[in-house]
Amino acid sequence: MSGGDQLDFEIRPNPAPVSAADRAALLANPGFGRVFTDHMVTVRYADGKGWYDARVEARAPIPMDPASAVLHYAQEIFEGMKAYRAVDGGVTLFRPEANAARLAASARRMAMPELPAQAFLDSLHRLVEIDREWIPDGEDGSLYLRPFMFASEVFLGVRPANEYLYCVIASPVGAYFSGGVKPVTVWVSPDYTRAAPGGTGAAKCGGNYAASLVAQAEAIEAGCDQVVFLDAVERRFVDELGGMNVFFVYSDNTVVTPPLNGSILPGITRESVLTLAAEAGHRVEERPVSFADWQADAASGRLREVFACGTAAVITPIGEVRFPDGQFAIGGGGAGEVTMALRQQLVDLQRGKVADPHGWVHRLL
Ligand SMILES: *Cc1c(COP(=O)(O)O)cnc(C)c1O
């Protein structure tokens, strides 16, 4: 493809797909990110040639030269989204145009070529179509889609690579929380930050996750589930979790999330929650929240609920906060009413159970 936004995908069905019986066994309890479908999408890019060689083929290892640029300088970005089985049996995606735009924005930040939005949407369509039997049935299951792109040029010099590989793989997932939604405990890292102004925090790149892992390990060590990162400059304001945005619900009916300051990832769930909360009659604000205020407002009872949000876990209540000098609970430490109502609203929209006035639901099949 050069110029146009359309890619012609060559479809090469997997000659040895997983049998229906084995697939059913895998789908019974897929967990998260461990089970994969029969196919993958690959599209190549080269400077001067553009995007080419678009394929849907058997999922298989990708042969790679040890001097491939991504292995040395980490030019890599990704997306995360879910294909849902709608109540009418169709298959839908939630706001995939937003994922396409974010992948392009991440590409610009990482000096990578932009995949046209239409090619992105087509790649998802082709993969879900051929692997549709892998979408779990039932309320909680979905097919997690992982589009990603990396520098494949064989070259050790430091500059933007001139060859890339874009891929999509798919993984059936069950309920993120086995046994229902329960509040998580978060760790406020005293030592580590995730992203700094001028850095790559707003890009969905693997490097941000690499930077967050040692803090996540520290959180587990402290008996917590997830890390909350503070801003890198003053270590005062709440940015977000390692892979989820954060919201605060106050007794005066206000719902607050930190503003997109360049080091926060612009979550599509975050953006949707802002809209849904306003429609539900809450006063919605994007403003900085300091850790000191978080603690004081939790103590006074002014802060009623806190939750994290992202595609994988949808909306997760935060019940307790720990840091080196202590800990505090939010509300009674349980799942808050506003949190659970927003969660239900979002899930019902994604499953096609309620009207979709925003046109967020994209029918794939
Ligand atoms: C992907 C991601 C989110 C959530 O984004 P969604 O579009 O809502 O899934 C939040 N924070 C980080 C760091 C992320 O990588």
Coordinates of C-alpha atoms and ligand atoms in Angstrom, one line a residue:
M1 CA 0.0 0.0 0.0
S2 CA 1.4 3.4 -0.8
G3 CA -0.8 6.4 -0.6
G4 CA -4.2 4.8 0.0
D5 CA -5.5 3.8 3.4
Q6 CA -6.7 0.4 2.3
L7 CA -4.7 -2.8 2.7
D8 CA -5.5 -6.0 0.9
F9 CA -5.1 -8.8 3.4
E10 CA -3.9 -12.1 2.1
I11 CA -5.8 -14.8 4.1
R12 CA -3.9 -18.0 4.8
P13 CA -6.0 -20.1 7.1
N14 CA -4.2 -22.1 9.7
P15 CA -3.9 -25.7 8.2
A16 CA -3.9 -27.2 11.7
P17 CA -6.2 -25.2 13.9
V18 CA -7.0 -26.3 17.5
S19 CA -9.9 -28.8 17.5
A20 CA -13.3 -27.8 18.6
A21 CA -13.0 -30.0 21.7
D22 CA -9.6 -28.6 22.7
R23 CA -10.9 -25.1 22.1
A24 CA -13.9 -25.6 24.3
A25 CA -11.6 -26.9 27.1
L26 CA -9.3 -23.8 26.8
L27 CA -12.3 -21.5 26.7
A28 CA -13.8 -23.0 29.9
N29 CA -11.2 -21.1 32.1
P30 CA -8.9 -19.0 29.9
G31 CA -7.6 -16.6 32.6
F32 CA -5.9 -13.5 31.2
G33 CA -3.3 -13.5 28.3
R34 CA -2.4 -17.2 28.4
V35 CA -4.6 -18.7 25.7
F36 CA -4.3 -17.6 22.1
T37 CA -6.3 -18.1 18.9
D38 CA -5.3 -19.9 15.7
H39 CA -4.3 -16.8 13.7
M40 CA -2.5 -13.5 13.7
V41 CA -2.2 -10.5 11.5
T42 CA 1.1 -9.2 10.2
V43 CA 1.8 -6.1 8.1
R44 CA 5.2 -4.9 7.1
Y45 CA 6.5 -1.4 6.6
A46 CA 9.6 -0.1 4.9
D47 CA 10.6 3.5 4.2
G48 CA 9.9 4.4 0.6
K49 CA 7.6 1.5 0.2
G50 CA 5.0 2.1 2.9
W51 CA 2.8 -0.6 4.4
Y52 CA 2.8 -3.9 2.5
D53 CA 2.5 -7.7 2.7
A54 CA -0.7 -7.6 4.9
R55 CA -1.6 -11.1 6.0
V56 CA -3.8 -13.2 8.2
E57 CA -2.0 -16.4 8.9
A58 CA -1.4 -19.2 11.5
R59 CA -0.2 -17.7 14.7
A60 CA 3.5 -18.7 14.9
P61 CA 6.9 -17.4 16.2
I62 CA 8.3 -14.4 14.4
P63 CA 11.8 -15.1 13.2
M64 CA 14.0 -12.2 14.3
D65 CA 17.6 -11.2 13.7
P66 CA 19.4 -10.5 17.0
A67 CA 20.3 -7.1 15.7
S68 CA 16.6 -6.1 15.2
A69 CA 16.4 -2.5 16.4
V70 CA 13.5 -3.1 18.9
L71 CA 15.7 -5.5 20.9
H72 CA 18.2 -2.7 21.6
Y73 CA 16.3 0.6 21.6
A74 CA 12.8 -0.5 22.4
Q75 CA 10.9 1.2 19.6
E76 CA 7.6 -0.6 20.3
I77 CA 4.0 0.4 20.9
F78 CA 0.7 -1.4 21.4
E79 CA -3.0 -1.2 21.9
G80 CA -5.4 -3.3 24.0
M81 CA -9.1 -3.8 23.2
K82 CA -11.8 -6.4 23.4
A83 CA -14.2 -8.0 21.0
Y84 CA -17.5 -8.7 22.8
R85 CA -20.3 -11.1 22.0
A86 CA -23.3 -8.8 21.9
V87 CA -26.7 -9.9 23.3
D88 CA -28.0 -10.4 19.8
G89 CA -25.1 -12.8 18.9
G90 CA -23.2 -10.3 16.9
V91 CA -19.6 -9.2 17.7
T92 CA -18.7 -5.6 18.7
L93 CA -15.8 -3.5 19.5
F94 CA -15.9 -0.4 21.8
R95 CA -14.6 2.8 20.3
P96 CA -12.0 1.2 18.1
E97 CA -11.5 4.5 16.2
A98 CA -10.1 5.9 19.5
N99 CA -7.6 3.0 19.6
A100 CA -6.6 3.7 16.0
A101 CA -6.0 7.4 16.8
R102 CA -4.1 6.5 20.0
L103 CA -1.9 4.0 18.1
A104 CA -1.1 6.8 15.6
A105 CA -0.3 9.2 18.4
S106 CA 2.0 6.7 20.1
A107 CA 3.7 6.1 16.8
R108 CA 4.4 9.8 16.4
R109 CA 5.9 10.0 19.8
M110 CA 8.2 7.0 19.2
A111 CA 9.2 8.2 15.7
M112 CA 7.4 5.3 14.1
P113 CA 5.2 5.3 10.9
E114 CA 1.5 5.7 11.5
L115 CA -0.8 2.8 10.4
P116 CA -3.8 4.4 8.7
A117 CA -7.0 4.0 10.8
Q118 CA -8.8 2.1 8.1
A119 CA -6.0 -0.5 7.9
F120 CA -6.1 -0.8 11.7
L121 CA -9.8 -1.4 11.8
D122 CA -9.6 -3.9 8.8
S123 CA -6.8 -5.8 10.6
L124 CA -9.1 -6.3 13.7
H125 CA -12.1 -7.2 11.5
R126 CA -10.1 -9.9 9.5
L127 CA -8.7 -11.5 12.7
V128 CA -11.9 -11.6 14.6
E129 CA -13.8 -12.9 11.6
I130 CA -11.5 -15.9 11.1
D131 CA -11.2 -16.6 14.9
R132 CA -14.7 -15.8 15.9
E133 CA -15.2 -19.2 17.5
W134 CA -12.7 -18.2 20.1
I135 CA -14.9 -15.5 21.6
P136 CA -16.1 -16.8 24.9
D137 CA -19.8 -17.1 25.5
G138 CA -21.4 -15.5 28.5
E139 CA -21.5 -12.3 30.5
D140 CA -17.9 -11.8 31.4
G141 CA -15.9 -13.3 28.6
S142 CA -14.4 -11.4 25.6
L143 CA -11.7 -11.8 23.0
Y144 CA -8.8 -9.5 24.0
L145 CA -7.1 -8.0 21.0
R146 CA -3.5 -6.9 21.1
P147 CA -2.3 -4.9 18.1
F148 CA 1.4 -3.9 18.4
M149 CA 4.2 -2.6 16.2
F150 CA 7.9 -2.7 16.5
A151 CA 11.2 -1.7 14.8
S152 CA 12.3 -4.7 12.8
E153 CA 15.2 -3.2 10.9
V154 CA 18.5 -5.0 11.4
F155 CA 20.7 -2.1 12.4
L156 CA 22.5 -1.1 15.6
G157 CA 22.8 2.6 14.9
V158 CA 20.7 5.0 17.0
R159 CA 18.0 6.6 14.9
P160 CA 14.4 5.8 14.0
A161 CA 14.3 2.5 12.2
N162 CA 13.2 2.3 8.6
E163 CA 11.5 -1.1 8.8
Y164 CA 8.6 -2.1 11.1
L165 CA 6.3 -5.0 11.7
Y166 CA 2.7 -4.5 12.8
C167 CA 0.9 -7.5 14.3
V168 CA -2.4 -8.4 16.0
I169 CA -2.8 -11.4 18.2
A170 CA -6.0 -12.4 20.1
S171 CA -6.5 -14.0 23.5
P172 CA -9.8 -15.2 24.9
V173 CA -10.2 -13.9 28.4
G174 CA -12.7 -14.7 31.2
A175 CA -13.9 -12.4 34.0
Y176 CA -10.9 -10.3 35.1
F177 CA -12.0 -11.0 38.7
S178 CA -12.9 -14.6 39.4
G179 CA -15.6 -14.4 42.1
G180 CA -16.9 -11.0 41.3
V181 CA -15.6 -7.4 41.6
K182 CA -13.7 -6.8 44.8
P183 CA -11.8 -3.7 45.9
V184 CA -8.0 -3.7 45.4
T185 CA -5.3 -2.3 47.7
V186 CA -2.8 0.1 46.0
W187 CA 0.7 1.0 46.9
V188 CA 2.0 4.6 46.6
S189 CA 5.6 4.2 45.5
P190 CA 8.0 6.4 47.3
D191 CA 11.0 5.7 45.0
Y192 CA 9.8 5.2 41.5
T193 CA 7.9 7.3 38.9
R194 CA 6.4 6.0 35.7
A195 CA 6.8 8.9 33.3
A196 CA 8.0 12.5 33.4
P197 CA 7.0 15.7 31.5
G198 CA 8.4 15.5 28.0
G199 CA 8.8 11.7 28.3
T200 CA 6.7 8.9 26.9
G201 CA 3.9 8.6 29.5
A202 CA 1.2 9.5 27.1
A203 CA 2.3 6.9 24.5
K204 CA 1.2 3.3 24.9
C205 CA 4.7 1.8 24.7
G206 CA 6.3 -1.2 26.2
G207 CA 9.1 0.9 27.7
N208 CA 6.6 2.5 30.2
Y209 CA 5.7 -0.9 31.4
A210 CA 9.3 -2.0 31.8
A211 CA 9.8 1.1 34.0
S212 CA 6.8 0.3 36.2
L213 CA 7.7 -3.4 36.9
V214 CA 10.1 -2.9 39.8
A215 CA 7.5 -0.6 41.5
Q216 CA 4.8 -3.3 40.9
A217 CA 7.1 -5.9 42.5
E218 CA 7.5 -3.5 45.5
A219 CA 3.7 -3.3 45.7
I220 CA 3.3 -7.0 45.8
E221 CA 6.0 -7.2 48.5
A222 CA 3.9 -4.7 50.5
G223 CA 0.8 -6.9 50.2
C224 CA -0.8 -4.6 47.5
D225 CA -2.3 -5.4 44.1
Q226 CA -1.3 -2.4 42.1
V227 CA 1.0 0.7 42.2
V228 CA -0.2 4.3 42.1
F229 CA 2.4 6.6 40.6
L230 CA 2.9 10.2 41.7
D231 CA 4.0 12.9 39.4
A232 CA 7.8 12.8 38.6
V233 CA 8.5 16.5 39.4
E234 CA 7.1 17.1 42.8
R235 CA 6.1 13.6 43.8
R236 CA 3.0 15.2 45.1
F237 CA 0.1 14.7 42.6
V238 CA -1.5 11.4 41.6
D239 CA -0.8 10.4 38.0
E240 CA -2.3 6.9 37.5
L241 CA -1.7 3.2 38.1
G242 CA 0.7 1.1 36.1
G243 CA -1.9 0.4 33.4
M244 CA -5.1 2.1 34.6
N245 CA -6.4 5.6 35.1
V246 CA -7.8 6.7 38.5
F247 CA -11.0 8.5 39.6
F248 CA -12.1 10.1 42.9
V249 CA -15.7 10.4 44.0
Y250 CA -16.6 13.0 46.6
S251 CA -19.6 13.5 49.0
D252 CA -20.6 16.6 47.1
N253 CA -21.4 14.5 44.0
T254 CA -18.2 15.5 42.2
V255 CA -16.2 13.0 40.2
V256 CA -12.6 13.9 39.6
T257 CA -9.7 12.5 37.6
P258 CA -6.2 14.0 37.1
P259 CA -5.9 16.0 33.8
L260 CA -3.9 14.7 30.9
N261 CA -0.7 16.3 31.8
G262 CA 1.6 14.6 29.2
S263 CA 2.7 11.9 31.6
I264 CA -0.7 10.2 32.0
L265 CA -1.9 7.7 29.4
P266 CA -5.2 9.0 27.8
G267 CA -7.4 6.0 28.5
I268 CA -10.4 5.4 26.4
T269 CA -12.2 4.0 29.5
R270 CA -11.2 7.2 31.3
E271 CA -12.7 9.3 28.6
S272 CA -15.9 7.3 28.5
V273 CA -16.3 7.4 32.3
L274 CA -16.0 11.2 32.2
T275 CA -18.9 11.3 29.8
L276 CA -21.0 8.7 31.6
A277 CA -20.5 10.4 35.0
A278 CA -21.6 13.8 33.6
E279 CA -24.7 12.2 32.1
A280 CA -25.5 10.5 35.4
G281 CA -25.7 14.0 37.0
H282 CA -22.3 14.1 38.7
R283 CA -20.1 17.3 38.5
V284 CA -17.1 16.1 36.6
E285 CA -13.7 17.8 37.0
E286 CA -10.3 17.1 35.5
R287 CA -7.9 18.5 38.1
P288 CA -4.8 17.5 40.0
V289 CA -5.3 15.6 43.2
S290 CA -2.4 15.6 45.7
F291 CA -1.6 12.5 47.7
A292 CA -1.9 14.7 50.9
D293 CA -5.5 15.7 50.0
W294 CA -6.3 12.1 49.1
Q295 CA -5.3 11.0 52.6
A296 CA -7.0 14.0 54.3
D297 CA -10.3 13.7 52.4
A298 CA -10.4 9.9 53.0
A299 CA -10.0 10.6 56.7
S300 CA -12.7 13.3 56.8
G301 CA -15.1 11.2 54.8
R302 CA -15.4 13.9 52.1
L303 CA -13.8 11.4 49.7
R304 CA -16.3 8.5 49.3
E305 CA -14.9 6.3 46.6
V306 CA -11.8 5.8 44.4
F307 CA -11.6 3.5 41.4
A308 CA -9.2 2.6 38.6
C309 CA -10.3 2.0 35.0
G310 CA -9.0 0.5 31.8
T311 CA -10.1 -2.0 29.1
A312 CA -8.8 -5.1 30.8
A313 CA -10.5 -4.7 34.2
V314 CA -13.2 -2.1 33.1
I315 CA -13.7 -0.4 36.5
T316 CA -12.0 -1.6 39.7
P317 CA -12.8 -0.2 43.2
I318 CA -9.8 0.9 45.3
G319 CA -10.5 0.1 48.9
E320 CA -7.2 0.7 50.6
V321 CA -4.0 2.7 50.1
R322 CA -0.6 1.8 51.5
F323 CA 2.6 3.8 51.6
P324 CA 5.8 3.4 53.6
D325 CA 4.5 5.4 56.6
G326 CA 1.1 4.0 56.9
Q327 CA -2.2 3.1 55.2
F328 CA -5.8 4.3 55.0
A329 CA -9.1 3.0 53.8
I330 CA -11.6 4.7 51.4
G331 CA -15.2 4.8 52.4
G332 CA -15.7 1.5 54.3
G333 CA -13.1 -0.2 52.1
G334 CA -15.8 -1.8 50.0
A335 CA -17.0 -1.2 46.4
G336 CA -18.7 2.2 46.2
E337 CA -22.2 2.8 44.8
V338 CA -21.1 5.3 42.2
T339 CA -18.2 3.1 41.1
M340 CA -20.5 0.1 40.6
A341 CA -23.2 2.1 38.8
L342 CA -20.6 3.5 36.3
R343 CA -19.2 0.0 35.9
Q344 CA -22.6 -1.5 35.1
Q345 CA -23.4 1.3 32.7
L346 CA -20.2 0.8 30.8
V347 CA -20.5 -3.0 30.7
D348 CA -24.1 -2.8 29.5
L349 CA -23.1 -0.4 26.7
Q350 CA -20.2 -2.6 25.6
R351 CA -22.5 -5.7 25.5
G352 CA -25.3 -3.9 23.6
K353 CA -27.7 -4.1 26.5
V354 CA -28.6 -0.4 26.6
A355 CA -28.9 2.3 23.9
D356 CA -25.7 3.7 22.6
P357 CA -26.4 7.5 22.0
H358 CA -22.7 8.2 21.5
G359 CA -22.1 5.7 18.7
W360 CA -19.3 4.1 20.7
V361 CA -20.3 0.5 19.8
H362 CA -18.8 -0.6 16.5
R363 CA -20.3 -3.7 15.0
L364 CA -17.7 -6.0 13.6
L365 CA -19.7 -9.1 12.6
Ligands
LIG1 C1 -3.8 1.2 28.3 C2 -3.6 2.0 29.6 C3 -4.6 2.6 30.3 C4 -6.1 2.4 30.0 O1 -6.5 2.7 28.7 P1 -7.8 2.2 28.1 O2 -7.9 2.8 26.8 O3 -8.9 2.6 29.0 O4 -7.7 0.7 28.1 C5 -4.3 3.4 31.4 N1 -3.0 3.6 31.7 C6 -2.0 3.0 31.0 C7 -0.6 3.3 31.5 C8 -2.2 2.2 29.9 O5 -1.2 1.7 29.3

